[in-house]
């Protein structure tokens, strides 16, 4: 694991070859990191789709302020390292508007539309409050139950 020191003195640990930039949690400076290892794109013949959601809970105590940045990093990872077409990645953040349950469920429907066993599907969430906005049983109904029997959901 690579380490980079910010100008404010914080030592940051970085997974090799994944990040080009990182934001310091103390001073919020953006640090450009040397790329140490190139990851090869996944090889799959199927369609690739992703839904990335970041909810910052701004104005709340203990808010998660880096949700949008986490979504941005995941978007770059999927597009540049795993070969997802840009148009196949839907990004929803509360930076520009308040996200609704309908926004999220619509994104889930788009993700699952025409799903086949050879497809690669990604759902990524960063932040708090998804369970109150969209209960777990509705998430399960929207993106787990529609999977073809030959696919297995992977939760990380």
Short mmCIF file of C-alpha atoms in Angstrom, two decimals:
data_model
loop_
_atom_site.label_atom_id
_atom_site.label_comp_id
_atom_site.label_asym_id
_atom_site.label_seq_id
_atom_site.Cartn_x
_atom_site.Cartn_y
_atom_site.Cartn_z
CA UNK A 1 0.00 0.00 0.00
CA UNK A 2 1.40 3.39 -1.03
CA UNK A 3 1.61 6.30 1.39
CA UNK A 4 1.48 10.00 0.59
CA UNK A 5 1.99 12.87 3.03
CA UNK A 6 -0.23 15.94 2.69
CA UNK A 7 1.25 19.42 3.10
CA UNK A 8 -0.62 19.66 6.43
CA UNK A 9 1.29 16.60 7.68
CA UNK A 10 -1.39 13.89 7.47
CA UNK A 11 -0.07 10.56 6.19
CA UNK A 12 -2.55 8.98 3.76
CA UNK A 13 -2.59 5.28 2.77
CA UNK A 14 -3.53 4.57 -0.85
CA UNK A 15 -4.36 1.31 -2.61
CA UNK A 16 -1.83 0.88 -5.43
CA UNK A 17 -2.85 1.84 -8.94
CA UNK A 18 -6.40 2.87 -8.17
CA UNK A 19 -6.35 6.56 -7.28
CA UNK A 20 -4.90 9.45 -9.24
CA UNK A 21 -5.95 11.99 -6.63
CA UNK A 22 -7.03 11.88 -3.03
CA UNK A 23 -8.52 14.51 -0.73
CA UNK A 24 -7.00 15.07 2.71
CA UNK A 25 -9.59 14.54 5.47
CA UNK A 26 -8.00 17.27 7.63
CA UNK A 27 -7.39 20.21 5.27
CA UNK A 28 -9.37 18.98 2.21
CA UNK A 29 -6.39 19.57 -0.08
CA UNK A 30 -6.40 17.52 -3.29
CA UNK A 31 -3.20 15.52 -3.63
CA UNK A 32 -2.07 14.10 -6.98
CA UNK A 33 -0.72 10.59 -6.44
CA UNK A 34 1.79 8.75 -8.59
CA UNK A 35 0.26 5.77 -10.37
CA UNK A 36 2.18 2.71 -9.27
CA UNK A 37 0.33 -0.11 -10.97
CA UNK A 38 -2.02 -0.31 -13.95
CA UNK A 39 -5.05 -2.55 -13.51
CA UNK A 40 -6.30 -4.30 -16.61
CA UNK A 41 -9.99 -3.94 -17.53
CA UNK A 42 -12.26 -6.86 -16.74
CA UNK A 43 -13.06 -8.97 -19.74
CA UNK A 44 -16.72 -9.67 -20.20
CA UNK A 45 -18.83 -9.91 -23.29
CA UNK A 46 -21.94 -8.67 -21.53
CA UNK A 47 -23.37 -5.27 -20.93
CA UNK A 48 -21.94 -3.17 -18.08
CA UNK A 49 -24.14 -0.87 -16.01
CA UNK A 50 -23.73 0.94 -12.72
CA UNK A 51 -25.78 3.10 -10.38
CA UNK A 52 -23.70 5.24 -8.00
CA UNK A 53 -25.46 7.16 -5.21
CA UNK A 54 -23.97 9.70 -2.80
CA UNK A 55 -26.04 11.33 -0.06
CA UNK A 56 -24.13 13.79 2.10
CA UNK A 57 -26.77 14.49 4.77
CA UNK A 58 -25.63 18.11 4.82
CA UNK A 59 -26.88 20.13 7.73
CA UNK A 60 -27.22 17.06 9.92
CA UNK A 61 -25.01 16.32 12.92
CA UNK A 62 -22.15 13.96 12.00
CA UNK A 63 -22.89 14.47 8.29
CA UNK A 64 -20.98 12.55 5.65
CA UNK A 65 -19.36 15.26 3.53
CA UNK A 66 -17.30 13.08 1.21
CA UNK A 67 -20.11 11.05 -0.34
CA UNK A 68 -19.97 12.92 -3.65
CA UNK A 69 -16.19 12.51 -3.79
CA UNK A 70 -16.51 8.77 -3.11
CA UNK A 71 -19.01 8.48 -5.96
CA UNK A 72 -16.66 10.43 -8.25
CA UNK A 73 -13.80 8.04 -7.39
CA UNK A 74 -15.97 4.96 -8.01
CA UNK A 75 -17.12 6.43 -11.33
CA UNK A 76 -13.50 6.93 -12.43
CA UNK A 77 -12.60 3.40 -11.31
CA UNK A 78 -15.45 1.82 -13.27
CA UNK A 79 -14.85 3.85 -16.44
CA UNK A 80 -11.04 4.01 -16.56
CA UNK A 81 -10.06 0.71 -14.97
CA UNK A 82 -12.97 -1.65 -15.54
CA UNK A 83 -14.00 -0.36 -18.96
CA UNK A 84 -17.58 0.69 -18.20
CA UNK A 85 -18.91 3.04 -20.91
CA UNK A 86 -19.58 6.50 -19.45
CA UNK A 87 -23.18 6.39 -20.65
CA UNK A 88 -23.74 3.15 -18.71
CA UNK A 89 -23.04 4.76 -15.32
CA UNK A 90 -25.86 6.68 -13.60
CA UNK A 91 -24.68 9.03 -10.85
CA UNK A 92 -27.13 10.39 -8.27
CA UNK A 93 -25.90 12.82 -5.62
CA UNK A 94 -27.61 15.37 -3.45
CA UNK A 95 -25.14 18.06 -4.55
CA UNK A 96 -27.55 19.49 -7.12
CA UNK A 97 -30.96 18.39 -5.83
CA UNK A 98 -32.62 16.51 -3.01
CA UNK A 99 -32.84 12.87 -4.01
CA UNK A 100 -36.19 11.17 -3.64
CA UNK A 101 -37.16 7.56 -3.21
CA UNK A 102 -38.58 7.67 -6.76
CA UNK A 103 -35.21 8.87 -8.15
CA UNK A 104 -33.48 5.89 -6.55
CA UNK A 105 -36.11 3.32 -7.54
CA UNK A 106 -36.05 4.63 -11.14
CA UNK A 107 -32.27 4.19 -11.20
CA UNK A 108 -32.68 0.62 -9.87
CA UNK A 109 -35.22 -0.17 -12.62
CA UNK A 110 -32.81 1.19 -15.25
CA UNK A 111 -29.98 -0.92 -13.79
CA UNK A 112 -32.00 -4.14 -13.94
CA UNK A 113 -33.67 -3.52 -17.31
CA UNK A 114 -32.88 -6.42 -19.65
CA UNK A 115 -30.44 -8.02 -17.20
CA UNK A 116 -28.81 -11.20 -18.53
CA UNK A 117 -26.40 -13.67 -16.86
CA UNK A 118 -23.34 -12.31 -18.72
CA UNK A 119 -23.94 -8.68 -17.66
CA UNK A 120 -21.90 -6.82 -15.04
CA UNK A 121 -24.05 -4.72 -12.72
CA UNK A 122 -22.79 -2.43 -9.96
CA UNK A 123 -24.74 -0.62 -7.25
CA UNK A 124 -22.58 1.67 -5.09
CA UNK A 125 -23.82 3.81 -2.21
CA UNK A 126 -21.88 6.30 -0.11
CA UNK A 127 -23.47 8.17 2.77
CA UNK A 128 -26.13 7.69 5.37
CA UNK A 129 -29.90 7.38 5.42
CA UNK A 130 -30.52 5.13 2.41
CA UNK A 131 -32.49 2.74 4.63
CA UNK A 132 -34.90 5.47 5.68
CA UNK A 133 -35.17 6.87 2.14
CA UNK A 134 -35.51 3.49 0.44
CA UNK A 135 -36.08 0.55 2.84
CA UNK A 136 -33.93 -2.57 2.45
CA UNK A 137 -36.87 -4.75 1.38
CA UNK A 138 -37.57 -2.35 -1.51
CA UNK A 139 -33.90 -2.40 -2.53
CA UNK A 140 -34.04 -6.22 -2.41
CA UNK A 141 -37.22 -6.23 -4.55
CA UNK A 142 -35.70 -3.79 -7.05
CA UNK A 143 -32.18 -5.15 -7.61
CA UNK A 144 -31.76 -8.60 -6.04
CA UNK A 145 -34.96 -10.51 -6.84
CA UNK A 146 -34.88 -9.60 -10.59
CA UNK A 147 -31.41 -11.15 -11.05
CA UNK A 148 -31.36 -14.20 -13.34
CA UNK A 149 -31.07 -17.43 -11.34
CA UNK A 150 -27.53 -17.99 -12.62
CA UNK A 151 -26.33 -14.70 -11.08
CA UNK A 152 -25.47 -14.27 -7.44
CA UNK A 153 -25.63 -10.91 -5.69
CA UNK A 154 -22.33 -9.88 -4.15
CA UNK A 155 -22.53 -7.60 -1.10
CA UNK A 156 -19.39 -5.76 -0.01
#
